[in-house]
Short mmCIF file of C-alpha atoms and ligand atoms in Angstrom, two decimals:
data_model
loop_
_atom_site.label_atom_id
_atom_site.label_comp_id
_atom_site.label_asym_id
_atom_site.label_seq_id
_atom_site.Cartn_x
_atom_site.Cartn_y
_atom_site.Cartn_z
CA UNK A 1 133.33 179.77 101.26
CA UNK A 2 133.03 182.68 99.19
CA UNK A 3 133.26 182.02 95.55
CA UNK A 4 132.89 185.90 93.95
CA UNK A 5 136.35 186.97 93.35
CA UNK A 6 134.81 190.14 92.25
CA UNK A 7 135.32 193.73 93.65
CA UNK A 8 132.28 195.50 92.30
CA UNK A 9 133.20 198.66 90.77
CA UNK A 10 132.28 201.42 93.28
CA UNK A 11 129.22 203.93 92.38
CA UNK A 12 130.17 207.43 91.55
CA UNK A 13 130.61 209.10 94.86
CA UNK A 14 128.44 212.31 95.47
CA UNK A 15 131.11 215.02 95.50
CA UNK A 16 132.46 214.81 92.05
CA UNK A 17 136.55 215.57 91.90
CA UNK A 18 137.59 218.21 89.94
CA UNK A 19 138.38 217.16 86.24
CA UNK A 20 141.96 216.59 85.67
CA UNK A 21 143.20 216.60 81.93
CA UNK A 22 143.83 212.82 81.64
CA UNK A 23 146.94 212.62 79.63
CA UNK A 24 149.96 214.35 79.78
CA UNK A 25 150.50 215.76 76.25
CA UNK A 26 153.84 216.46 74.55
CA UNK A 27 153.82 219.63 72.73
CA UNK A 28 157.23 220.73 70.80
CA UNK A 29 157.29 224.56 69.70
CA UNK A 30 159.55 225.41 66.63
CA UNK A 31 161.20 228.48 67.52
CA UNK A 32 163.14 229.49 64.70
CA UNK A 33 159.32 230.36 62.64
CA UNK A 34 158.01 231.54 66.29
CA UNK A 35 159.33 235.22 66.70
CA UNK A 36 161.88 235.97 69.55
CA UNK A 37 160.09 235.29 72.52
CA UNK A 38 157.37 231.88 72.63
CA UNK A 39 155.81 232.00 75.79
CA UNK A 40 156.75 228.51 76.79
CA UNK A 41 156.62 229.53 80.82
CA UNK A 42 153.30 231.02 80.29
CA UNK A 43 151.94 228.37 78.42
CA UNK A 44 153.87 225.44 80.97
CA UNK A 45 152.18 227.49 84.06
CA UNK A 46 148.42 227.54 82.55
CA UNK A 47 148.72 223.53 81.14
CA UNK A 48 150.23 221.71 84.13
CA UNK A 49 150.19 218.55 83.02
CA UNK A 50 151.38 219.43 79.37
CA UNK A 51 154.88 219.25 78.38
CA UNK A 52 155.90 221.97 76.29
CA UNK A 53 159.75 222.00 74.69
CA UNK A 54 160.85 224.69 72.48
CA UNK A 55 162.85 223.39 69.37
CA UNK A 56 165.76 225.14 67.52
CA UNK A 57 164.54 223.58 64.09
CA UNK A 58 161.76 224.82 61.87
CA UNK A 59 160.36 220.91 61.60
CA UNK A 60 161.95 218.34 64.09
CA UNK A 61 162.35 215.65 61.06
CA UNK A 62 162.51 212.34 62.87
CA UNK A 63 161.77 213.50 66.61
CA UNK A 64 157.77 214.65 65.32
CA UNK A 65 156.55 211.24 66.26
CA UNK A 66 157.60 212.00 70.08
CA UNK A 67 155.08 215.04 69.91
CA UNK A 68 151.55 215.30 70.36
CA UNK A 69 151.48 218.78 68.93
CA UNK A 70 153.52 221.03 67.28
CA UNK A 71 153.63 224.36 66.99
CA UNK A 72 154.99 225.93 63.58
CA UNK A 73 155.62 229.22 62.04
CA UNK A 74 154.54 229.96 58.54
CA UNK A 75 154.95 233.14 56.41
CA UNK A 76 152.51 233.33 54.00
CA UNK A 77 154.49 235.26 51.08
CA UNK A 78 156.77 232.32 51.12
CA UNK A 79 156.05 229.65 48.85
CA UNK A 80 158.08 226.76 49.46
CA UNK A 81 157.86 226.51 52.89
CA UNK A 82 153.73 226.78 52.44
CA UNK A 83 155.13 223.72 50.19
CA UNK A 84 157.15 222.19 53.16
CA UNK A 85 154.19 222.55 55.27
CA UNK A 86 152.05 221.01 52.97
CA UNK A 87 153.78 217.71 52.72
CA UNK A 88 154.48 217.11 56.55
CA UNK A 89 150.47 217.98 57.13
CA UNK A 90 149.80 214.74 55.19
CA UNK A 91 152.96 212.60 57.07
CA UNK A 92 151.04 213.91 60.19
CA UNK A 93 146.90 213.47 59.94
CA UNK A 94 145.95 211.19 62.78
CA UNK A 95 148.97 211.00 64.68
CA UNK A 96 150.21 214.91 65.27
CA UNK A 97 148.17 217.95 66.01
CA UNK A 98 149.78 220.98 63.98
CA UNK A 99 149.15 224.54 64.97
CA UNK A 100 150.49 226.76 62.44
CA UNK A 101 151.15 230.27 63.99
CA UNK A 102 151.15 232.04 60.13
CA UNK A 103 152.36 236.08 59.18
CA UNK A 104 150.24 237.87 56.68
CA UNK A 105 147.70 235.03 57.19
CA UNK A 106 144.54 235.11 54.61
CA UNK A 107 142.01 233.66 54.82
CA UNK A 108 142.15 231.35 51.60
CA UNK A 109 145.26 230.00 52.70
CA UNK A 110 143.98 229.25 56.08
CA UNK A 111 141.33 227.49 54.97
CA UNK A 112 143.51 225.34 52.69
CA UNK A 113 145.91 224.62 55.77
CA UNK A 114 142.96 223.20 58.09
CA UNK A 115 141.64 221.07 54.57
CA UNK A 116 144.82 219.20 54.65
CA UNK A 117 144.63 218.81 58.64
CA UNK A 118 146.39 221.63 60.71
CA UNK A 119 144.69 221.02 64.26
CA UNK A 120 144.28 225.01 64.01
CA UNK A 121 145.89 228.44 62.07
CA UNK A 122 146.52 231.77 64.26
CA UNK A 123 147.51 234.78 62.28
CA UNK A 124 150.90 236.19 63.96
CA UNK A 125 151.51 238.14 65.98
CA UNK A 126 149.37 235.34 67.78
CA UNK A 127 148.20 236.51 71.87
CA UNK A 128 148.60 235.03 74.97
CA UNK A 129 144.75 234.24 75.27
CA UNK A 130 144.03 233.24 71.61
CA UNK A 131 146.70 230.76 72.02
CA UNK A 132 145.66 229.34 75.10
CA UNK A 133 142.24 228.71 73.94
CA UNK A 134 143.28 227.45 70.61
CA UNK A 135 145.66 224.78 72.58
CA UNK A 136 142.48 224.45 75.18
CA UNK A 137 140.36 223.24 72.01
CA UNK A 138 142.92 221.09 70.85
CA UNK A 139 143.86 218.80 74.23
CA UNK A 140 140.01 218.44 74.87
CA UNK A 141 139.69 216.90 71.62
CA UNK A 142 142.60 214.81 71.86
CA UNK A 143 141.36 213.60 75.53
CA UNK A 144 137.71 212.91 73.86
CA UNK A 145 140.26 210.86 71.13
CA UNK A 146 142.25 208.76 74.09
CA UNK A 147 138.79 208.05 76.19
CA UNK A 148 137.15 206.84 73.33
CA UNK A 149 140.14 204.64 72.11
CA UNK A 150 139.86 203.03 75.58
CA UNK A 151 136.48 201.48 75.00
CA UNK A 152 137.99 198.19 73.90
CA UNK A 153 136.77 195.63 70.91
CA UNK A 154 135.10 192.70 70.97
CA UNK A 155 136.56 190.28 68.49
CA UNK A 156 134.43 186.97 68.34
CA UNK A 157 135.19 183.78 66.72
CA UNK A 158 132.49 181.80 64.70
CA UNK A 159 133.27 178.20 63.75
CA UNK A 160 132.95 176.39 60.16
CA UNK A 161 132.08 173.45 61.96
CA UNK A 162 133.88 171.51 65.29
CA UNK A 163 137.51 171.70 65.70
CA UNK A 164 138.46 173.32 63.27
CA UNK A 165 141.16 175.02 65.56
CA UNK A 166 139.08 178.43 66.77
CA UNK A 167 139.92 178.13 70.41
CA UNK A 168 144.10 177.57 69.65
CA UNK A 169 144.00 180.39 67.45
CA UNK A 170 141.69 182.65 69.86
CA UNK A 171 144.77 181.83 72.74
CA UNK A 172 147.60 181.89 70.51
CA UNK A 173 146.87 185.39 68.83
CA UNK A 174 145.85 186.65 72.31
CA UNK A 175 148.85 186.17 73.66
CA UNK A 176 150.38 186.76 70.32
CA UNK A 177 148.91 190.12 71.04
CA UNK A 178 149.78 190.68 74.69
CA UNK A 179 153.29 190.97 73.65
CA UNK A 180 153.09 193.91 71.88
CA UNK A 181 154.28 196.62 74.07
CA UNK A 182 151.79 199.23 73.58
CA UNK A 183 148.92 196.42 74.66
CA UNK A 184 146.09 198.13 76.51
CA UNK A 185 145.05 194.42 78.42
CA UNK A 186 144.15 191.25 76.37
CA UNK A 187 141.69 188.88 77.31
CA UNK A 188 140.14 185.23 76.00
CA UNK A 189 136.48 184.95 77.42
CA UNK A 190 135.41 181.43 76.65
CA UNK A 191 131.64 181.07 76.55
CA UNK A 192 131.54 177.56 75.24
CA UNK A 193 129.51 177.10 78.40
CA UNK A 194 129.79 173.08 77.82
CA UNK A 195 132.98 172.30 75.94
CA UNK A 196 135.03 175.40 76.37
CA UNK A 197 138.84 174.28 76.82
CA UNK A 198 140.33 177.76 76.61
CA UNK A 199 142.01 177.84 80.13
CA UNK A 200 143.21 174.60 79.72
CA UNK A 201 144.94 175.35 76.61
CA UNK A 202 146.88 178.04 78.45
CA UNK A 203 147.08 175.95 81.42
CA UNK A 204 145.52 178.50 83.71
CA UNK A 205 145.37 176.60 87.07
CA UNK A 206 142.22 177.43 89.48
CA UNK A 207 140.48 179.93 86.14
CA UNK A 208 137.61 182.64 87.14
CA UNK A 209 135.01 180.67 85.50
CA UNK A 210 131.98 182.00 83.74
CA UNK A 211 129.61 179.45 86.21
CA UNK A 212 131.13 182.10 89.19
CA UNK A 213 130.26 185.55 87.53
CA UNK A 214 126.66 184.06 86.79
CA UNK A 215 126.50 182.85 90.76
CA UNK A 216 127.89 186.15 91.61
CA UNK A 217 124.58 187.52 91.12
CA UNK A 218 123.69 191.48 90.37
CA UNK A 219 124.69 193.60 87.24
CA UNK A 220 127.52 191.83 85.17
CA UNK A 221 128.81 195.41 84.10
CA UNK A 222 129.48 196.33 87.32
CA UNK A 223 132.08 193.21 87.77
CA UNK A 224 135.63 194.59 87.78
CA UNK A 225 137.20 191.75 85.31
CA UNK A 226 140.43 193.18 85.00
CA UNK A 227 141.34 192.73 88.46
CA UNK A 228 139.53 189.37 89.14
CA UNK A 229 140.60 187.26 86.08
CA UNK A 230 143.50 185.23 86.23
CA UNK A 231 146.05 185.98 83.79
CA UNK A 232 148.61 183.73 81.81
CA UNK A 233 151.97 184.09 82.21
CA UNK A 234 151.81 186.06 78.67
CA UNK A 235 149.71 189.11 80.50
CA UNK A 236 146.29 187.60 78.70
CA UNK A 237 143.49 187.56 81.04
CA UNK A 238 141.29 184.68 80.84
CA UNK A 239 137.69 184.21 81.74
CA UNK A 240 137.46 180.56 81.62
CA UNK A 241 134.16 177.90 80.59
CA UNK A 242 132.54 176.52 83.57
CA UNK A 243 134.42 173.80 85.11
CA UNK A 244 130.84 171.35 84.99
CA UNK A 245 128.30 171.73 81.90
CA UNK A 246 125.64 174.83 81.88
CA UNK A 247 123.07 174.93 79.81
CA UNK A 248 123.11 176.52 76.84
CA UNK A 249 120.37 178.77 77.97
CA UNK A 250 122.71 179.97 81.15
CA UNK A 251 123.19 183.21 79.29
CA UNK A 252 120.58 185.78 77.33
CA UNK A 253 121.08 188.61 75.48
CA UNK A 254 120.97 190.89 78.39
CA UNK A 255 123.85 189.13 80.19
CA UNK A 256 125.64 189.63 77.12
CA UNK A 257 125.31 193.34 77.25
CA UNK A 258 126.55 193.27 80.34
CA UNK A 259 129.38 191.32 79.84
CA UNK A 260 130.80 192.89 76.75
CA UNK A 261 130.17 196.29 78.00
CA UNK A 262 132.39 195.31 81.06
CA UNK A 263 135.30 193.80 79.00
CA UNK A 264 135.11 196.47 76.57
CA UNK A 265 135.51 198.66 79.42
CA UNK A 266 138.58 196.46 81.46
CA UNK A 267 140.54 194.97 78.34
CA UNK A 268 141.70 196.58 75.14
CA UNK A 269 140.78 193.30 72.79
CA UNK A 270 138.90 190.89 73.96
CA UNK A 271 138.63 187.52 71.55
CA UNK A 272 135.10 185.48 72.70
CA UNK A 273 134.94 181.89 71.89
CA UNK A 274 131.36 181.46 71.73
CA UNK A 275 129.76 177.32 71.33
CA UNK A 276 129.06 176.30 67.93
CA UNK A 277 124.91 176.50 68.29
CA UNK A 278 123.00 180.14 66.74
CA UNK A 279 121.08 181.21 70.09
CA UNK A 280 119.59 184.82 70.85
CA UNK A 281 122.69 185.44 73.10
CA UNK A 282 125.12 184.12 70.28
CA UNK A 283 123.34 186.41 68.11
CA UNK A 284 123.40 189.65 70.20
CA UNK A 285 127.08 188.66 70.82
CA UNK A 286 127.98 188.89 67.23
CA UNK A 287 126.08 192.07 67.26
CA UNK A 288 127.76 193.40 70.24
CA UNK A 289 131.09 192.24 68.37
CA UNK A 290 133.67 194.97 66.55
CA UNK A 291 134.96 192.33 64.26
CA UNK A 292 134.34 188.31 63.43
CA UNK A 293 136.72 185.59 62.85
CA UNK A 294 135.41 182.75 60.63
CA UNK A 295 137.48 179.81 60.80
CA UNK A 296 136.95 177.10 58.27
CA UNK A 297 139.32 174.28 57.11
CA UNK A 298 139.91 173.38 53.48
CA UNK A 299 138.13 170.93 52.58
CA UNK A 300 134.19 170.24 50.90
CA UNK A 301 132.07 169.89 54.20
CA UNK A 302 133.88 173.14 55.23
CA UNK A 303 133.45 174.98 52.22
CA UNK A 304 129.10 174.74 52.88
CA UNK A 305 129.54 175.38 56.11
CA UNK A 306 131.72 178.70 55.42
CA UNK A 307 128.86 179.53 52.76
CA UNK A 308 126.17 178.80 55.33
CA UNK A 309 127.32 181.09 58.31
CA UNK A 310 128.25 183.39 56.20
CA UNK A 311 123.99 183.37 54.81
CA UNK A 312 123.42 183.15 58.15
CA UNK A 313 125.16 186.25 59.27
CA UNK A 314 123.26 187.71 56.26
CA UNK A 315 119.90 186.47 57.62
CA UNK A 316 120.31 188.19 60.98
CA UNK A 317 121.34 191.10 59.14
CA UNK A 318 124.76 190.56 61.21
CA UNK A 319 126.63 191.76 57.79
CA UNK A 320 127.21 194.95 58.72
CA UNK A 321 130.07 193.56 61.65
CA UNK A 322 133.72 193.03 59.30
CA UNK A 323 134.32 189.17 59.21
CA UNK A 324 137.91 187.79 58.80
CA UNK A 325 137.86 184.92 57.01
CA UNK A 326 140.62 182.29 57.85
CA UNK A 327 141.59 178.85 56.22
CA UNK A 328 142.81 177.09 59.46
CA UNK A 329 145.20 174.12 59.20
CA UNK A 330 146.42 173.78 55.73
CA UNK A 331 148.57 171.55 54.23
CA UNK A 332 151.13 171.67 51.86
CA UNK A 333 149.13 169.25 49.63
CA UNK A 334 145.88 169.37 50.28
CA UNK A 335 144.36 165.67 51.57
CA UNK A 336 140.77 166.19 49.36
CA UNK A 337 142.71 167.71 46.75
CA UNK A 338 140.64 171.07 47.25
CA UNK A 339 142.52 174.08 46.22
CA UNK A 340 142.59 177.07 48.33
CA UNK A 341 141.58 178.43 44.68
CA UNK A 342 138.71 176.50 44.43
CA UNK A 343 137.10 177.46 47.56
CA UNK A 344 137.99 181.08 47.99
CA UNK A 345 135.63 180.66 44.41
CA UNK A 346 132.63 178.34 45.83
CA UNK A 347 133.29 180.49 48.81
CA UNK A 348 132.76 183.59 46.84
CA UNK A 349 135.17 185.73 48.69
CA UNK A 350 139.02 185.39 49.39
CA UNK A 351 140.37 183.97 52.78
CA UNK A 352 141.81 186.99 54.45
CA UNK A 353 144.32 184.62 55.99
CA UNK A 354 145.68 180.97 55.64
CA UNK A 355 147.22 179.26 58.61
CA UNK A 356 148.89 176.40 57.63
CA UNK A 357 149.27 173.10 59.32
CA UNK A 358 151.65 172.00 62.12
CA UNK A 359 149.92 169.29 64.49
CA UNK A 360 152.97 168.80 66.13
CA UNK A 361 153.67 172.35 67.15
CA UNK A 362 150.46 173.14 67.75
CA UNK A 363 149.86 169.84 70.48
CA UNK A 364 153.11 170.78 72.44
CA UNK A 365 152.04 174.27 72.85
CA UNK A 366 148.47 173.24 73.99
CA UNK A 367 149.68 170.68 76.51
CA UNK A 368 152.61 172.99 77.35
CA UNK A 369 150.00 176.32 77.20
CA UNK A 370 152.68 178.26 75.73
CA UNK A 371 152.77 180.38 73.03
CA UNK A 372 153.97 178.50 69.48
CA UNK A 373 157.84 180.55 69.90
CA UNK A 374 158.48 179.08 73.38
CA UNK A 375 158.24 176.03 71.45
CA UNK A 376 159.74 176.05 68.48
CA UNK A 377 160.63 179.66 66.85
CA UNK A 378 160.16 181.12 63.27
CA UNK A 379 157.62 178.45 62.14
CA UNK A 380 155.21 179.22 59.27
CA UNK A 381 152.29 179.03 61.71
CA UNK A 382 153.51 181.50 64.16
CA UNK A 383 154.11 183.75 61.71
CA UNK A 384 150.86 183.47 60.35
CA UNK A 385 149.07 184.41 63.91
CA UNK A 386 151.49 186.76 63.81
CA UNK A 387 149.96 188.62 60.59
CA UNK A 388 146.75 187.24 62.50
CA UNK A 389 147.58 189.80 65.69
CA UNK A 390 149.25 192.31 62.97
CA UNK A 391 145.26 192.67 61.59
CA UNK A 392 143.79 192.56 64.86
CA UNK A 393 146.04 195.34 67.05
CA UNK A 394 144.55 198.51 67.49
CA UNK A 395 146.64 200.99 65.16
CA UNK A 396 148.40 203.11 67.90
CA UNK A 397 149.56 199.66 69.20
CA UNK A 398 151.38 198.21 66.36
CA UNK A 399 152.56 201.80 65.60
CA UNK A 400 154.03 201.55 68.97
CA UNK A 401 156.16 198.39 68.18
CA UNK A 402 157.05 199.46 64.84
CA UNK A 403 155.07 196.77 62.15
CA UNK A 404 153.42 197.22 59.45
CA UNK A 405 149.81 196.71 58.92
N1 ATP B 1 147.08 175.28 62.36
C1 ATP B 1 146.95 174.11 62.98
N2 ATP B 1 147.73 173.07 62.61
C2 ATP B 1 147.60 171.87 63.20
N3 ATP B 1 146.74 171.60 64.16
C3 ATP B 1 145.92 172.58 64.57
C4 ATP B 1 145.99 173.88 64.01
N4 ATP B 1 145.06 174.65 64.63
C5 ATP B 1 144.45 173.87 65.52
N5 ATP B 1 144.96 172.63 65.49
C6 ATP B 1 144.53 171.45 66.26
O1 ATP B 1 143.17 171.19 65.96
C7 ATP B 1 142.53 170.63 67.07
C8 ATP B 1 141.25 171.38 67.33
O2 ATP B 1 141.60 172.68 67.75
P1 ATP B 1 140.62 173.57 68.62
O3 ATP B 1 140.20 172.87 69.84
O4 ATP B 1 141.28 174.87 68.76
O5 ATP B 1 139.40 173.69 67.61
P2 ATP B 1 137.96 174.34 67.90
O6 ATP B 1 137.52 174.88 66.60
O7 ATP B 1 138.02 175.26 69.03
O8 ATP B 1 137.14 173.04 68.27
P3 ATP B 1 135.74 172.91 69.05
O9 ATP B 1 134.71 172.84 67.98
O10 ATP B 1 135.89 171.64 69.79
O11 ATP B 1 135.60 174.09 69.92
C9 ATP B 1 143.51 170.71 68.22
O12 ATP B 1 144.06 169.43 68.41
C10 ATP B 1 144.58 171.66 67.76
O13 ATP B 1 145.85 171.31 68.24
MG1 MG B 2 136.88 175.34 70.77
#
């Protein structure tokens, strides 16, 4: 019986297809600053896949964030709409492409117009060809944008000691962060090759385990993960712990690449739940890693061991990758009588986020493997993975859903 539930992602074939602009771009002109006749047909035939809309408004006000681009008339002898321009440049930089299509253009002001981020300036009366390779520039740098967004992040979790709750926040912000509408694929790789419990915690019957990728043999990167790996109700994919014990020494740094170059590739976030131990693979992990979550608890013990990874990360000279630093499980009146205070100052940096403590809630989801709401909704501690998820999302994502960072 065949174990290797993976479809290994086919070589490039010889005869390369011709390139096809990726994304279908929405571009809005605004007619009234645009002359009497836009050449929207011209412009629709020579850009297929692009949507172009002529508007009756000078600015569409609320409807900009439905464009990609916008086109916009400017006269240059007219200061306050240079002034109008001016402020909705700044609303837009990073999330519209303006191409201002100016009369009596010079060259000082053009300058100033592309400083404070119009994608391009055309003096009017603009041609046909000039604006078709301005436009050309612009969607080939907004493709090279959208490819590279889709190389996904590694988010690892590094432990303050055992059980201090990594793996139930590593599934419940996952799936936390599934929900979000503009998700690009989730997934919770547990490489605790001898204790990992991730699966179980979402109660993924029959997982893809990490003991079948290694048996599948050949180049990890080539594994398609995002159509092998079982997924939780939620949408998070999940490459589960192997079912018996590995060694420790199962993986290497060169697995690693491969693995985290394929889930980068397949999933948008990926959060790994490495073992406790400092190996070479746990170390090129970390390095392969966009971001680190340290959990700790609050008490003494916790507090050195905090300190100590975080020397440790030092040591490797792993302090260039951000870490998160969370205070897992805390209670309303803390058992040792440690303040949150107190450590954050032994500590020697804030906690970027404190989770506070809710056994109860937190066992029934576990033995349910549910998120925390389809337990019990509005709790402190769901809100808390909330702003958890809220620091984790990819910008365009929680843009999409409308929260605040
Ligand atoms: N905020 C919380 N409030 C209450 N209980 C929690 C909280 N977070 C986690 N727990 C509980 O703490 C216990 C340990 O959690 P978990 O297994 O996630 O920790 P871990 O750090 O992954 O441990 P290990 O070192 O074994 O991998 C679990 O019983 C879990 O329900
Ligand atoms: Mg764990």
């Amino acid at each position: 019986m065949s174990l290797l539930p993976f479809n290994r992602i086919k070589p490039p074939v010889a005869e390369p297809a011709a390139p096809q602009r990726p994304c279908a771009w929405r571009v809005g002109l605004c007619l009234p600053g645009l002359g009497a006749d836009p050449p929207v047909a011209m412009l629709s035939a020579m850009f297929p896949a692009v949507t172009f809309r002529g508007l009756d408004t000078p600015w569409p006000e609320r409807a900009a964030q439905t464009f990609d681009l916008l086109i916009v008339g400017l006269d240059a002898a007219d200061p306050a709409g240079i002034d109008r321009l001016t402020a909705r440049l700044s609303t837009c930089v990073g999330r519209i492409e303006v191409l201002v299509v100016m009369r009596d253009a010079d060259v000082e002001l053009t300058r100033r117009l592309i400083h404070q981020g119009a994608a391009d300036v055309l003096p009017a009366p603009v041609t046909d060809t000039a604006l078709a390779i301005a436009l050309e520039r612009i969607f080939c740098r907004l493709d090279t944008g959208r490819a590279q967004r889709r190389s996904g992040e590694i988010i690892t979790l590094l432990k303050a000691g055992g059980g201090v709750g990594a793996t139930s926040l590593a599934v419940q912000t996952a799936v936390r962060l599934a929900a979000n509408p503009g998700s690009g694929g989730v997934c919770v790789a547990d490489l605790d090759l001898q204790m990992g419990a991730a699966a179980l915690y979402l109660d993924i019957p029959d997982p893809v385990t990490l003991a079948q990728v290694l048996a599948a043999g050949g180049a990890v990167e080539e594994m398609s993960f995002a159509s092998a790996l079982k997924a939780h109700r939620s949408g998070v994919s999940v490459l589960a712990a192997p079912n018996e014990l590995m060694p420790v020494e199962s993986l290497n740094p060169a697995l690693v690449d491969g693995l985290t170059a394929a889930l980068r590739r397949d999933f948008e976030i990926t959060l790994v739940d490495p073992p406790t131990v400092w190996t070479a693979w746990t170390n090129r992990l970390l390095r392969q890693s966009q971001r680190i979550l340290l959990v700790t608890r609050l008490s003494v013990p916790h507090v050195h061991l905090v300190r100590r990874q975080l020397h440790m990360l030092s040591a490797q000279r792993l302090d260039d990758v951000p870490v998160t630093l969370i205070c897992n499980q805390v209670e309303a009146e803390s058992a040792s009588g440690l303040s949150l205070k107190a450590a954050q100052q032994a500590i020697g940096r804030p906690f970027d986020l404190v989770i506070p403590e809710d056994r109860r809630l937190m066992h029934q989801a576990i033995d349910q493997g549910v998120s925390l709401a389809s337990v019990r909704r509005g709790s402190k501690i769901e809100a808390a993975i909330g702003r958890l998820a809220e620091m984790l999302a990819p910008t365009g994502v929680m843009a999409a859903v409308g929260m605040e960072r």
